[in-house]
Tab-separated table of C-alpha atoms (C1' of nucleotides) in Angstrom:
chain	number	residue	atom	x	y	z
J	1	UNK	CA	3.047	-30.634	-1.840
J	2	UNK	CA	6.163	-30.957	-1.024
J	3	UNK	CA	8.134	-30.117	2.499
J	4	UNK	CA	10.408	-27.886	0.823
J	5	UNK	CA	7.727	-25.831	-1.600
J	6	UNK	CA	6.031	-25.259	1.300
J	7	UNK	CA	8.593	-23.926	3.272
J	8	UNK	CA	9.517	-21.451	0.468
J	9	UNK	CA	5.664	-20.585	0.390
J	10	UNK	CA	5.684	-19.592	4.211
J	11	UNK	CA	9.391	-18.138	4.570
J	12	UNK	CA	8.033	-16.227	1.446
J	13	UNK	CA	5.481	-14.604	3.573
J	14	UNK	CA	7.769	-14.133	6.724
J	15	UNK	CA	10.274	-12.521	4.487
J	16	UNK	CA	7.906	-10.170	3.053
J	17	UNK	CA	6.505	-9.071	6.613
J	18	UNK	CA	10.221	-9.120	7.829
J	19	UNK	CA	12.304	-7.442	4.786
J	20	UNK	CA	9.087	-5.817	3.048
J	21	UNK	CA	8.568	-6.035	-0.833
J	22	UNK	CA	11.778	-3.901	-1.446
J	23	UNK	CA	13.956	-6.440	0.544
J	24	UNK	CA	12.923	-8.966	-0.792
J	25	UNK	CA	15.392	-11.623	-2.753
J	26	UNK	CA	15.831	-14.842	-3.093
J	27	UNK	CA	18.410	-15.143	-0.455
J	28	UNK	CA	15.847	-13.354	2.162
J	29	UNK	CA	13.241	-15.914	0.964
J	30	UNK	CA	14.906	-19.186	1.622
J	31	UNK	CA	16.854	-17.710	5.030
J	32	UNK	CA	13.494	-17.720	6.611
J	33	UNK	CA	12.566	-20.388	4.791
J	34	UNK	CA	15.786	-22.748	5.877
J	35	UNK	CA	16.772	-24.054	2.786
J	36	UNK	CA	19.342	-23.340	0.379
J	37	UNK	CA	18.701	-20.272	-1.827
J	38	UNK	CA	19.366	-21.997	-5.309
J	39	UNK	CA	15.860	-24.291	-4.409
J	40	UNK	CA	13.840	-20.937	-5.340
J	41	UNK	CA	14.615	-21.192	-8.674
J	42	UNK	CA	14.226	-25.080	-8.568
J	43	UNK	CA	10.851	-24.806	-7.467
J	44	UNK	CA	10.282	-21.780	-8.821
J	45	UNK	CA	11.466	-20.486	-11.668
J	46	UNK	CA	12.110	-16.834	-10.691
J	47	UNK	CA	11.157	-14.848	-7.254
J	48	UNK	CA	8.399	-13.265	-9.134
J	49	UNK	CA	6.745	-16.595	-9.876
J	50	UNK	CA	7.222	-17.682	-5.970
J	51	UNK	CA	5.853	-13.922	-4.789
J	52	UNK	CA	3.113	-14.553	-7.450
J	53	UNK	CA	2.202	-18.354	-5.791
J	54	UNK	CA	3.018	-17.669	-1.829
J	55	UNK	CA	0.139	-14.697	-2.676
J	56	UNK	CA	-1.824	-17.107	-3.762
J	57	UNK	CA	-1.624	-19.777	-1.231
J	58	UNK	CA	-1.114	-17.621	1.152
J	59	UNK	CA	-4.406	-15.448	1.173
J	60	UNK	CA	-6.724	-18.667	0.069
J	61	UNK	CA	-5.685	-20.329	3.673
J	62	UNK	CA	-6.442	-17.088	5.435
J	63	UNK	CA	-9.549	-16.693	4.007
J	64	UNK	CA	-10.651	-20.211	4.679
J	65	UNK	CA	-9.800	-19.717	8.253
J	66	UNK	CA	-12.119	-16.737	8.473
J	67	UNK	CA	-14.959	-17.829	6.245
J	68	UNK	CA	-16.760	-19.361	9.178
J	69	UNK	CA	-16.391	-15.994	11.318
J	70	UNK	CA	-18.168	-14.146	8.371
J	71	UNK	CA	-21.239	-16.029	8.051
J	72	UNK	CA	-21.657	-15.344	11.191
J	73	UNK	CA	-21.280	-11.843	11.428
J	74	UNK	CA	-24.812	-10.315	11.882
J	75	UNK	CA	-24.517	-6.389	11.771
J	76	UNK	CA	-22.250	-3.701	10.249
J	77	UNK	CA	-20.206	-3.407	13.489
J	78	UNK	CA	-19.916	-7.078	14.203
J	79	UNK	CA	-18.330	-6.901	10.542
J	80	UNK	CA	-15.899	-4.340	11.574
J	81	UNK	CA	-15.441	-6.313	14.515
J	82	UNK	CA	-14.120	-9.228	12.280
J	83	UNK	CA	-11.490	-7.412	10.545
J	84	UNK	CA	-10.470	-6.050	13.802
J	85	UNK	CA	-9.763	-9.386	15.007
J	86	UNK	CA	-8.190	-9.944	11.415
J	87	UNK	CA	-6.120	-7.024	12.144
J	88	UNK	CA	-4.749	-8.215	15.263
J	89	UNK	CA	-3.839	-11.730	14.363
J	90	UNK	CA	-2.562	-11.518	10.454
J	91	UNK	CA	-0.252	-8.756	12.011
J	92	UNK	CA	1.667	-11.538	13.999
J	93	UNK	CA	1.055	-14.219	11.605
J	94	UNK	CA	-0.363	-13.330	8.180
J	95	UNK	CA	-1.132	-12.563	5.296
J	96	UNK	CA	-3.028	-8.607	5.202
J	97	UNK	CA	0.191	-6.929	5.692
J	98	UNK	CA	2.119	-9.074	3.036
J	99	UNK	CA	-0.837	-8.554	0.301
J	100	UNK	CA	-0.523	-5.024	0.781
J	101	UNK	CA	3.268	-5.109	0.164
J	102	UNK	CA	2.654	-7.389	-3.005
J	103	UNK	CA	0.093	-4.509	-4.174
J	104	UNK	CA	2.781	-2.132	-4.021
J	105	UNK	CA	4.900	-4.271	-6.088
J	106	UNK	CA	2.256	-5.063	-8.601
J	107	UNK	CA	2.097	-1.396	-9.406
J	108	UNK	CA	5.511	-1.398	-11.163
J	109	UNK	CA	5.993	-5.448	-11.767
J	110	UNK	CA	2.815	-6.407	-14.202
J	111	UNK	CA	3.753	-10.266	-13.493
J	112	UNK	CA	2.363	-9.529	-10.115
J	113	UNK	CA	-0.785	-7.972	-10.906
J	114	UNK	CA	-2.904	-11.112	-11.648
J	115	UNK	CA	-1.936	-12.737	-8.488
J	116	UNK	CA	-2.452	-9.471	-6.113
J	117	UNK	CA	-5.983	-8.953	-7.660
J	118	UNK	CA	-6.638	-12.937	-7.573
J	119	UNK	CA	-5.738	-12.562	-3.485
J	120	UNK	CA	-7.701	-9.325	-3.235
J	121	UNK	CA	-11.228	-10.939	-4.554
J	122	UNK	CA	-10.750	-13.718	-2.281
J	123	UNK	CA	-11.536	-10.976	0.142
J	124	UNK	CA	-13.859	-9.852	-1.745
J	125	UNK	CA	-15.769	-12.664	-2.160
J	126	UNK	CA	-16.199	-13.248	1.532
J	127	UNK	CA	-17.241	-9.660	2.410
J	128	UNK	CA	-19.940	-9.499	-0.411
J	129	UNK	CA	-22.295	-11.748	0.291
J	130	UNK	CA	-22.166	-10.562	3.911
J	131	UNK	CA	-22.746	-6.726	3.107
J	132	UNK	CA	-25.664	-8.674	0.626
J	133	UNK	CA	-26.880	-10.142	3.658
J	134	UNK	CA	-26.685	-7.038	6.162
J	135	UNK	CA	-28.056	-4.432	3.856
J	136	UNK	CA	-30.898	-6.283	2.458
J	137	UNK	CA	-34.203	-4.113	2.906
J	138	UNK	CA	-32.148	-1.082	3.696
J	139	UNK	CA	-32.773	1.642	1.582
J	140	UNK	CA	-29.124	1.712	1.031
J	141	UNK	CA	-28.927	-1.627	-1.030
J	142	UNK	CA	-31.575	0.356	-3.565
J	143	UNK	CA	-29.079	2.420	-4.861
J	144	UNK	CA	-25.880	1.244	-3.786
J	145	UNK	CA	-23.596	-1.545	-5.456
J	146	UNK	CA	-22.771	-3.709	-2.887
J	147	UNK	CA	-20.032	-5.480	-4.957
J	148	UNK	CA	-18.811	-2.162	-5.354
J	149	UNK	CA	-19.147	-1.706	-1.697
J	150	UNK	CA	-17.604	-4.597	-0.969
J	151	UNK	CA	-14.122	-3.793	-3.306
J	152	UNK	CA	-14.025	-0.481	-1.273
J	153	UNK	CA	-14.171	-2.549	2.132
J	154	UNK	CA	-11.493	-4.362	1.097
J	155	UNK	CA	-9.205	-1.390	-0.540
J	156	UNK	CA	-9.972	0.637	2.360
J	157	UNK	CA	-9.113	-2.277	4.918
J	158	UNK	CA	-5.302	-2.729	3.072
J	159	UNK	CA	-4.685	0.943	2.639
J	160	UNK	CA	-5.354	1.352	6.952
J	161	UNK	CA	-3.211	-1.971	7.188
J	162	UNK	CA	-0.474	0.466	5.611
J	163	UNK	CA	-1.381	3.361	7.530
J	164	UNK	CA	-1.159	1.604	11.249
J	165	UNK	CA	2.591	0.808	9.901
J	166	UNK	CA	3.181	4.213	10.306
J	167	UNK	CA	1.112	5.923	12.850
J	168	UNK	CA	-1.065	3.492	14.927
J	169	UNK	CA	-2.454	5.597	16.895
J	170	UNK	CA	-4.129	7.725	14.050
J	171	UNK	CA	-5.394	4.225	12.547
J	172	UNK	CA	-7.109	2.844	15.619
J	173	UNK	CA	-9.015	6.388	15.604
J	174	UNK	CA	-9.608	5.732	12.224
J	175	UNK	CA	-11.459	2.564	13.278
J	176	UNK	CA	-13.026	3.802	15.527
J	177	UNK	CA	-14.222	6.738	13.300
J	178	UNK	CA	-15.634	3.833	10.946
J	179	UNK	CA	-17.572	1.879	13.379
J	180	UNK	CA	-19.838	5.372	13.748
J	181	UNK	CA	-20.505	5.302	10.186
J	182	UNK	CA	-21.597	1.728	10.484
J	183	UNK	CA	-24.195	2.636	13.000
J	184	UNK	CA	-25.606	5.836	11.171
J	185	UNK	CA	-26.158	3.109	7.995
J	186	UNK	CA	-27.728	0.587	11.240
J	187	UNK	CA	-29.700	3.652	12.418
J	188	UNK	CA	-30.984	4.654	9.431
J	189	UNK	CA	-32.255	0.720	8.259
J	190	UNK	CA	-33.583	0.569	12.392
J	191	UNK	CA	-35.884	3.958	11.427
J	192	UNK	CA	-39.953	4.057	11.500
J	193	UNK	CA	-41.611	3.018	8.167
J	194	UNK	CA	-42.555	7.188	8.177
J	195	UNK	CA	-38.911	8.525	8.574
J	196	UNK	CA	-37.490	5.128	6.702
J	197	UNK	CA	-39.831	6.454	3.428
J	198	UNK	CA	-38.458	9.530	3.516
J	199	UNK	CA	-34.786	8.869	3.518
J	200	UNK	CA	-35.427	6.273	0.735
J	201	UNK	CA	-37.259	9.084	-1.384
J	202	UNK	CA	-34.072	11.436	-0.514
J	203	UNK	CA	-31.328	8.482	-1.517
J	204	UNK	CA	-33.310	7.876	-4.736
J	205	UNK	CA	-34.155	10.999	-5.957
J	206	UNK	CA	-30.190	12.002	-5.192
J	207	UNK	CA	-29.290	8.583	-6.967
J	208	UNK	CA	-31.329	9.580	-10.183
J	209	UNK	CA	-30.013	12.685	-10.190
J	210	UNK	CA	-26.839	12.255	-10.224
J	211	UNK	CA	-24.957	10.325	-13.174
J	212	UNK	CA	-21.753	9.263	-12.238
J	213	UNK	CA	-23.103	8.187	-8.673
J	214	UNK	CA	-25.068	5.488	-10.700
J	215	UNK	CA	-23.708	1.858	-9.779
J	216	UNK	CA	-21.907	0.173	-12.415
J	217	UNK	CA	-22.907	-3.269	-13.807
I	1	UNK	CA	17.386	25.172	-3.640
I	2	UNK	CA	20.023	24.132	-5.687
I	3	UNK	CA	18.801	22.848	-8.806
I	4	UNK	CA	21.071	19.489	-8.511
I	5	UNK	CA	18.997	18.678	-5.071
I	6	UNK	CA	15.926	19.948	-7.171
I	7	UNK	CA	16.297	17.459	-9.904
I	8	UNK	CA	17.254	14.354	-6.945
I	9	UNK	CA	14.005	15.052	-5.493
I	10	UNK	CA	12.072	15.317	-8.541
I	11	UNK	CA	13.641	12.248	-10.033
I	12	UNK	CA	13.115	10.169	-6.896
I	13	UNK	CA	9.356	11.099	-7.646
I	14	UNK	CA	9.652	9.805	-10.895
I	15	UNK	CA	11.896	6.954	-9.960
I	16	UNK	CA	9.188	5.609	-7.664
I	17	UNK	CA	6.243	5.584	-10.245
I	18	UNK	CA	8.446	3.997	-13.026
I	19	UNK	CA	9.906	1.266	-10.309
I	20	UNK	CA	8.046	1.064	-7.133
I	21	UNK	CA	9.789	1.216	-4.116
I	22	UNK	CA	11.516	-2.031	-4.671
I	23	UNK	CA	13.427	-1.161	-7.758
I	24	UNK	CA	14.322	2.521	-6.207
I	25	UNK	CA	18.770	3.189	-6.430
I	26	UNK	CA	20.701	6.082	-6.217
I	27	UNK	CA	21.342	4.661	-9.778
I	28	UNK	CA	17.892	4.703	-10.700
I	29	UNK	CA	16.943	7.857	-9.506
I	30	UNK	CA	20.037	9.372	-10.789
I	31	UNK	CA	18.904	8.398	-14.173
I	32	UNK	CA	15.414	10.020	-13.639
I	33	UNK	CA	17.059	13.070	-12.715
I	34	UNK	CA	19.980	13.111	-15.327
I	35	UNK	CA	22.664	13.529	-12.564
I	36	UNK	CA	25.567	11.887	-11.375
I	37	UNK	CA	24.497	8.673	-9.174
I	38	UNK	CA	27.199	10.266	-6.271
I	39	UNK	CA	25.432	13.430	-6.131
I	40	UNK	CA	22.600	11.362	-4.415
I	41	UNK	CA	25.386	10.594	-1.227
I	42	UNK	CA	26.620	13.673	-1.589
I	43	UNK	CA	23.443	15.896	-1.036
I	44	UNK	CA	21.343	13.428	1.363
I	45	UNK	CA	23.851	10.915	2.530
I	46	UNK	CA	21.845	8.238	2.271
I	47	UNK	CA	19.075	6.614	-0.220
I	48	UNK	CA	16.628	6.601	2.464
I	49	UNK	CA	17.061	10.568	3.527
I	50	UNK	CA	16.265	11.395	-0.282
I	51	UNK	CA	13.675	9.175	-0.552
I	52	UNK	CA	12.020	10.773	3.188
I	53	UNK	CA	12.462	14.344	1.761
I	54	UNK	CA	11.081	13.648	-1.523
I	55	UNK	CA	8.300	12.540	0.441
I	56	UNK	CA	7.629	15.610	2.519
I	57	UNK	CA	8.464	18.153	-0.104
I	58	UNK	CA	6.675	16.235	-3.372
I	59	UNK	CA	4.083	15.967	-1.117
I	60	UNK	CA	3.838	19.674	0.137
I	61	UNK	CA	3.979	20.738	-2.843
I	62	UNK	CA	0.825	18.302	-4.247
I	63	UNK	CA	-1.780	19.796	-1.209
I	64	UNK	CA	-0.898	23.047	-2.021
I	65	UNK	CA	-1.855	22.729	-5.433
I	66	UNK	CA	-5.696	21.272	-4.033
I	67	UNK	CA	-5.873	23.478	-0.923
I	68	UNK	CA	-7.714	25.592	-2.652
I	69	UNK	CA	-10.262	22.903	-4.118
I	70	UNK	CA	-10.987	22.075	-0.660
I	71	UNK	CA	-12.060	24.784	0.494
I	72	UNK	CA	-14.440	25.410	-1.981
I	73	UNK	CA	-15.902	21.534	-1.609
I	74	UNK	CA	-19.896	21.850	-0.443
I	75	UNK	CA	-20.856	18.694	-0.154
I	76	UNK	CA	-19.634	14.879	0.757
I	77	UNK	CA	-20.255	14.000	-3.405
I	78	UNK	CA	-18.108	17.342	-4.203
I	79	UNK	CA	-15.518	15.808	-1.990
I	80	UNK	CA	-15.237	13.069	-3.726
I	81	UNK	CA	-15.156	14.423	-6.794
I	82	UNK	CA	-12.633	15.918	-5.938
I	83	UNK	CA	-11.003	13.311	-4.848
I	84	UNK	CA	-11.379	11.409	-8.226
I	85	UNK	CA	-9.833	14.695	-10.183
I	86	UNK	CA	-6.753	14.070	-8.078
I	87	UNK	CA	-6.033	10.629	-8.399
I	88	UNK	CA	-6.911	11.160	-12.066
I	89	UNK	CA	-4.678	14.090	-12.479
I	90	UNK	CA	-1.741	12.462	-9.823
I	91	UNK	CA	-1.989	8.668	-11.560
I	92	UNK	CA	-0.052	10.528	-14.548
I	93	UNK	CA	2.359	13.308	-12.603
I	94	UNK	CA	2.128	12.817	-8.849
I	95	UNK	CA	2.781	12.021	-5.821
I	96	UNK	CA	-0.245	10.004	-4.086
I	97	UNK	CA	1.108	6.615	-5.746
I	98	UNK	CA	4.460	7.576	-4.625
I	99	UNK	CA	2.595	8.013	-0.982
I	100	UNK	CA	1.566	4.283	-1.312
I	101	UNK	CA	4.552	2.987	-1.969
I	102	UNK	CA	6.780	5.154	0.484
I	103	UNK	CA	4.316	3.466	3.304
I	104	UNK	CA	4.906	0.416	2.245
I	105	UNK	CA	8.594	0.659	2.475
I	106	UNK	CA	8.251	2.045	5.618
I	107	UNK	CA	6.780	-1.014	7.080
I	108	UNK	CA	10.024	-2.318	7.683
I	109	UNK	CA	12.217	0.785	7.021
I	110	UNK	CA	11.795	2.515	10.072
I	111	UNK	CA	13.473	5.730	9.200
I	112	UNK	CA	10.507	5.921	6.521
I	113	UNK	CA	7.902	5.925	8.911
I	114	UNK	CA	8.003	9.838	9.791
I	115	UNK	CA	8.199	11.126	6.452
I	116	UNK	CA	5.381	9.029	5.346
I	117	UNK	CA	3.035	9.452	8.224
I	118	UNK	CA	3.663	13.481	7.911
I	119	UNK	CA	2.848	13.442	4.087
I	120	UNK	CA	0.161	11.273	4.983
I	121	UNK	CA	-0.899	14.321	8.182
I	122	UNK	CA	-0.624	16.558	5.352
I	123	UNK	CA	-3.321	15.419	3.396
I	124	UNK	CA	-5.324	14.520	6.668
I	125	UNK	CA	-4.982	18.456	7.257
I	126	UNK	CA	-6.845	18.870	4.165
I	127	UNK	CA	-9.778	16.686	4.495
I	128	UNK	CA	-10.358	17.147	8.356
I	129	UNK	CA	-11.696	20.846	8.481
I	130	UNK	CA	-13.659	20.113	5.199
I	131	UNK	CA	-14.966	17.163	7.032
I	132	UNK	CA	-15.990	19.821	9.826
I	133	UNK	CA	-17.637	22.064	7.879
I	134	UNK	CA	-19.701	19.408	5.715
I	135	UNK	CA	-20.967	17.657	8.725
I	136	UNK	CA	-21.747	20.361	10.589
I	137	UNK	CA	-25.361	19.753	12.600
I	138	UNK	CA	-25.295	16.591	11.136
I	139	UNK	CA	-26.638	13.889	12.954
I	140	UNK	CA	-23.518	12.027	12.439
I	141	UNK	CA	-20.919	14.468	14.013
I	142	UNK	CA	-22.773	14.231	17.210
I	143	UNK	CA	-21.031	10.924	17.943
I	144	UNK	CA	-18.472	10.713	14.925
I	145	UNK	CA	-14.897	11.374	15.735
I	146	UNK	CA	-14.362	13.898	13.151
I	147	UNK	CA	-10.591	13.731	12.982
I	148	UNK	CA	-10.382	9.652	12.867
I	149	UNK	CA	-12.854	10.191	9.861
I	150	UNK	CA	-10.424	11.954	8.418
I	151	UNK	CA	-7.557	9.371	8.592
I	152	UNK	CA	-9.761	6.627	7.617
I	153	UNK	CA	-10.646	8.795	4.136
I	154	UNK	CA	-6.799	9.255	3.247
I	155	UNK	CA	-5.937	6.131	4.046
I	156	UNK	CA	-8.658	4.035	2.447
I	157	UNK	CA	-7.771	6.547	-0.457
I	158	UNK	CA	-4.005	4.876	-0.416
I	159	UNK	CA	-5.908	1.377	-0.889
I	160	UNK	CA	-8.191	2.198	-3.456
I	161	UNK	CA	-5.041	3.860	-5.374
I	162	UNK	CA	-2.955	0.603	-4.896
I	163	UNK	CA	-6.129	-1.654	-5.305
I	164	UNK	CA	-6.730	0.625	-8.907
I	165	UNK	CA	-3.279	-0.511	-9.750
I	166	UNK	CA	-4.258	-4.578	-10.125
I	167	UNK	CA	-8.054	-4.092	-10.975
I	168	UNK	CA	-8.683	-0.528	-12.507
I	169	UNK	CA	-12.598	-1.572	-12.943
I	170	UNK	CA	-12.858	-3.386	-9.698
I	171	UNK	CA	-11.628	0.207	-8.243
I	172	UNK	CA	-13.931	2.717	-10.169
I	173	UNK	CA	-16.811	0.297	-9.224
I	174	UNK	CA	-15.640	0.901	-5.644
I	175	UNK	CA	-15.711	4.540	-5.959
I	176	UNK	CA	-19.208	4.153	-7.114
I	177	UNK	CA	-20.217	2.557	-4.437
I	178	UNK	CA	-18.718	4.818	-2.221
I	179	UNK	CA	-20.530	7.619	-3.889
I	180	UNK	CA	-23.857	5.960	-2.718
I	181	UNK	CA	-22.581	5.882	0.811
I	182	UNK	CA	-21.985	10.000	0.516
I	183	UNK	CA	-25.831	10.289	-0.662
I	184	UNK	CA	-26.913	8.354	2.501
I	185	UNK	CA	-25.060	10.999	4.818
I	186	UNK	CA	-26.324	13.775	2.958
I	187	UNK	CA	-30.502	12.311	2.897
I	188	UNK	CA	-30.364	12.040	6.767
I	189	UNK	CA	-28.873	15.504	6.884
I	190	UNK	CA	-31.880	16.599	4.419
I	191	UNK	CA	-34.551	15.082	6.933
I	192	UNK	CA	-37.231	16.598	8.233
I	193	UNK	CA	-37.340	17.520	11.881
I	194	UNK	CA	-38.754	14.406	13.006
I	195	UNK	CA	-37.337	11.588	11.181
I	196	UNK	CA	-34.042	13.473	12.188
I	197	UNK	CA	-34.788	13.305	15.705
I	198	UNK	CA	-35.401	9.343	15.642
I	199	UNK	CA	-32.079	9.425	13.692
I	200	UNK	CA	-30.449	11.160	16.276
I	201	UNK	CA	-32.068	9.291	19.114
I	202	UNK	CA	-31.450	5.623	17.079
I	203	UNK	CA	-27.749	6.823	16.934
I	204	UNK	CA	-27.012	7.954	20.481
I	205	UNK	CA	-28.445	4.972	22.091
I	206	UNK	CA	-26.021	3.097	19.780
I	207	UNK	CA	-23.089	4.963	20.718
I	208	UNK	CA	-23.793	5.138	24.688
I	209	UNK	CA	-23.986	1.191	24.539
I	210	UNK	CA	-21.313	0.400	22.100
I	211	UNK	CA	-17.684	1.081	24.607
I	212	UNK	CA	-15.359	0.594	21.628
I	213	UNK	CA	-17.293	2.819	18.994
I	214	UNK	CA	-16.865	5.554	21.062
I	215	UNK	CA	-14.231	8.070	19.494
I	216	UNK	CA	-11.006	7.913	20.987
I	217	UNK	CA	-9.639	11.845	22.178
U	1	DG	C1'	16.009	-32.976	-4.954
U	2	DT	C1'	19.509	-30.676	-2.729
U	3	DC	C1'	23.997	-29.000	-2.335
U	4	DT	C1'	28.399	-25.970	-3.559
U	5	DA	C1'	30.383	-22.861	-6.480
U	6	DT	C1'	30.470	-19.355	-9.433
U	7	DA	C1'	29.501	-16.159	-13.417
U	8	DG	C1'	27.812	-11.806	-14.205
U	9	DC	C1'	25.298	-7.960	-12.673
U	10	DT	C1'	23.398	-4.201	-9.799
U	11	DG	C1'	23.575	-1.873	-5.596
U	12	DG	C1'	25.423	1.527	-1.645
U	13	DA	C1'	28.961	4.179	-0.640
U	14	DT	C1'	33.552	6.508	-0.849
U	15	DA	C1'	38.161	8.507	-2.708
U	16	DG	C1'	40.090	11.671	-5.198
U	17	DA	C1'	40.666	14.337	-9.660
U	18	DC	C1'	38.875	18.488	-11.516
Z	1	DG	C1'	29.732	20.812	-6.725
Z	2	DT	C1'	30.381	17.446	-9.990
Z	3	DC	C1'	32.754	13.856	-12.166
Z	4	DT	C1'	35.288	9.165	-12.779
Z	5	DA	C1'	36.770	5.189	-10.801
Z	6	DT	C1'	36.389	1.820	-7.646
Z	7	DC	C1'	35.474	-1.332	-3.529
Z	8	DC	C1'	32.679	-4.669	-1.863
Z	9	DA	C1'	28.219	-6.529	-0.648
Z	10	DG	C1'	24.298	-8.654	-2.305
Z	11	DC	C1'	21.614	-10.210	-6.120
Z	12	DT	C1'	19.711	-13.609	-10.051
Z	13	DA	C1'	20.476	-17.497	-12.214
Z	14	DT	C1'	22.928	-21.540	-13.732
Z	15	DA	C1'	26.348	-25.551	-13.838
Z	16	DG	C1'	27.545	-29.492	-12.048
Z	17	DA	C1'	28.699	-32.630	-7.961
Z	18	DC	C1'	26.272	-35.667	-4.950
DNA sequence: GTCTATAGCTGGATAGAC
DNA sequence: GTCTATCCAGCTATAGAC
């Protein structure tokens, strides 16, 4: 890869946490990149294409800095943990904040859909298999679909990303308010094989009851 | 209310949906509201003051409509529902996707921040005493910090509504999932008195040891 | 590959007629 | 209050020198 690409990849990212996705240009892009402006479309084609590939590029190095953490995560809260430590660093140097300014884009610029959704399942993929991991033999993973599960982990995470822009005190509550949740679902998989059956007759019988609850596959 | 600074704010609405926060102009949202673009200056000054009391009043005007809904929710599954009917019935006229894309403008416009974290309060608002009332005597809102619970459901709403935007089957499978999680809550309410007392005791313990899952107040 | 220069357009904001 | 006209900044994208 070339010096110069790659500097339009990462001023692409600092621009986007600097100027946000409605100040973004290419001017923006190559002043924190350092090179002359015309060199987007060079490289590039159009901003669009660069937003589309610094996405890309951008999230798949994040992720393979964190993959390690994950598979060593070991509970719900040591999860939450994680992408509280995620929190903390991508907002100095990364990548959450930026993907959830390319979502907002994608929403009204279909050329950055694919790449968005690409960057989100990269998440994805990582937080699955841990939530497979974590919830297997809890009667949760009966009826739940972790997949599912894990898509809402990593929704949820960007939409809070966006809400500790704007009031960070009411996010770290939030948090905080999560991490209880995750030790009701650790309480309930900790419970005596008497108290364990009974939840896991109340989830099911709930589950088959109710149709649009039903997992989708 | 003049009906000129009617139409601005209405079209700003519209404008946002249509563009996304990046492509928003007093052009654009002049267009939306068939006005002259100077009449946007003329009434708010500036781009950004429309845009912040669009925010607050489209907004005001959108939990008023479900206020009612709320109150008549029963259980964590009926809040949900809920929640479904409104993104369902807001993807096509409303104001939630506006929400998401007024917060992530206000990332780096501070003068956004406000407005968007009161709209965001205003649904909080909402959800919080329903919260309250649904998790009343339940094991969970013995150490749950009902409040934060609150801000994480309206803002991991905001994800799931952007996330919907690049992956609309990746999203309703989250939902699902989601829906599962709501059925847990509601079998450990449903226990009998004794499995709910090892609950209760499994989940205190929990909290007592764990210093940053303790709710913040 | 990188630069300067520039065409052509859209944007925020204002002046001034009505 | 609303309109036209306009200034000027910033934008995308390209042409052409080096």
């Amino acid at each position: 890869m070339s010096d110069t690409k790659q500097r339009l990849l990462d001023g692409t990212l600092t621009a986007l946490r600097e100027h946000g996705i409605a100040g973004i240009s290419a001017r923006t892009i190559a002043a924190a990149a350092g090179v002359n402006q015309a060199l987007v479309f060079y490289h590039f084609g159009t901003v669009d294409e660069l937003l589309g590939a610094a996405c890309r590029a951008g999230t798949a190095q994040r992720v393979a800095r964190y993959a390690q953490r994950f598979t060593e995560v070991g509970s719900l809260r040591e999860l939450l943990a994680v992408g509280q430590a995620l929190h903390v660093a991508e907002r100095e140097l990364g990548n959450v904040s930026v993907l959830a300014q390319l979502l907002a884009g994608a929403q009204s610029e279909p050329r950055l859909a694919a790449p968005t959704a690409e960057a989100l399942q990269l998440w994805v993929d990582e937080i699955e298999p841990v939530l497979v991991r974590l919830l297997a033999g809890s009667p949760l993973a009966e009826v739940a679909d972790i997949p599912g599960l894990a898509r809402a982990v990593a929704a949820g995470f960007v939409g809070l990303e966006l809400y500790e822009g704007v009031d960070a005190v009411g996010a770290t509550r939030a948090v905080g308010a999560l991490e209880q949740l995750a030790v009701l679902v650790e309480a309930v998989d900790d419970l005596g094989p008497v108290a364990r059956r009974a939840v896991r007759a109340r989830i099911s019988r709930t589950a088959r009851r109710s149709g649009p609850g039903r997992p989708v596959r």
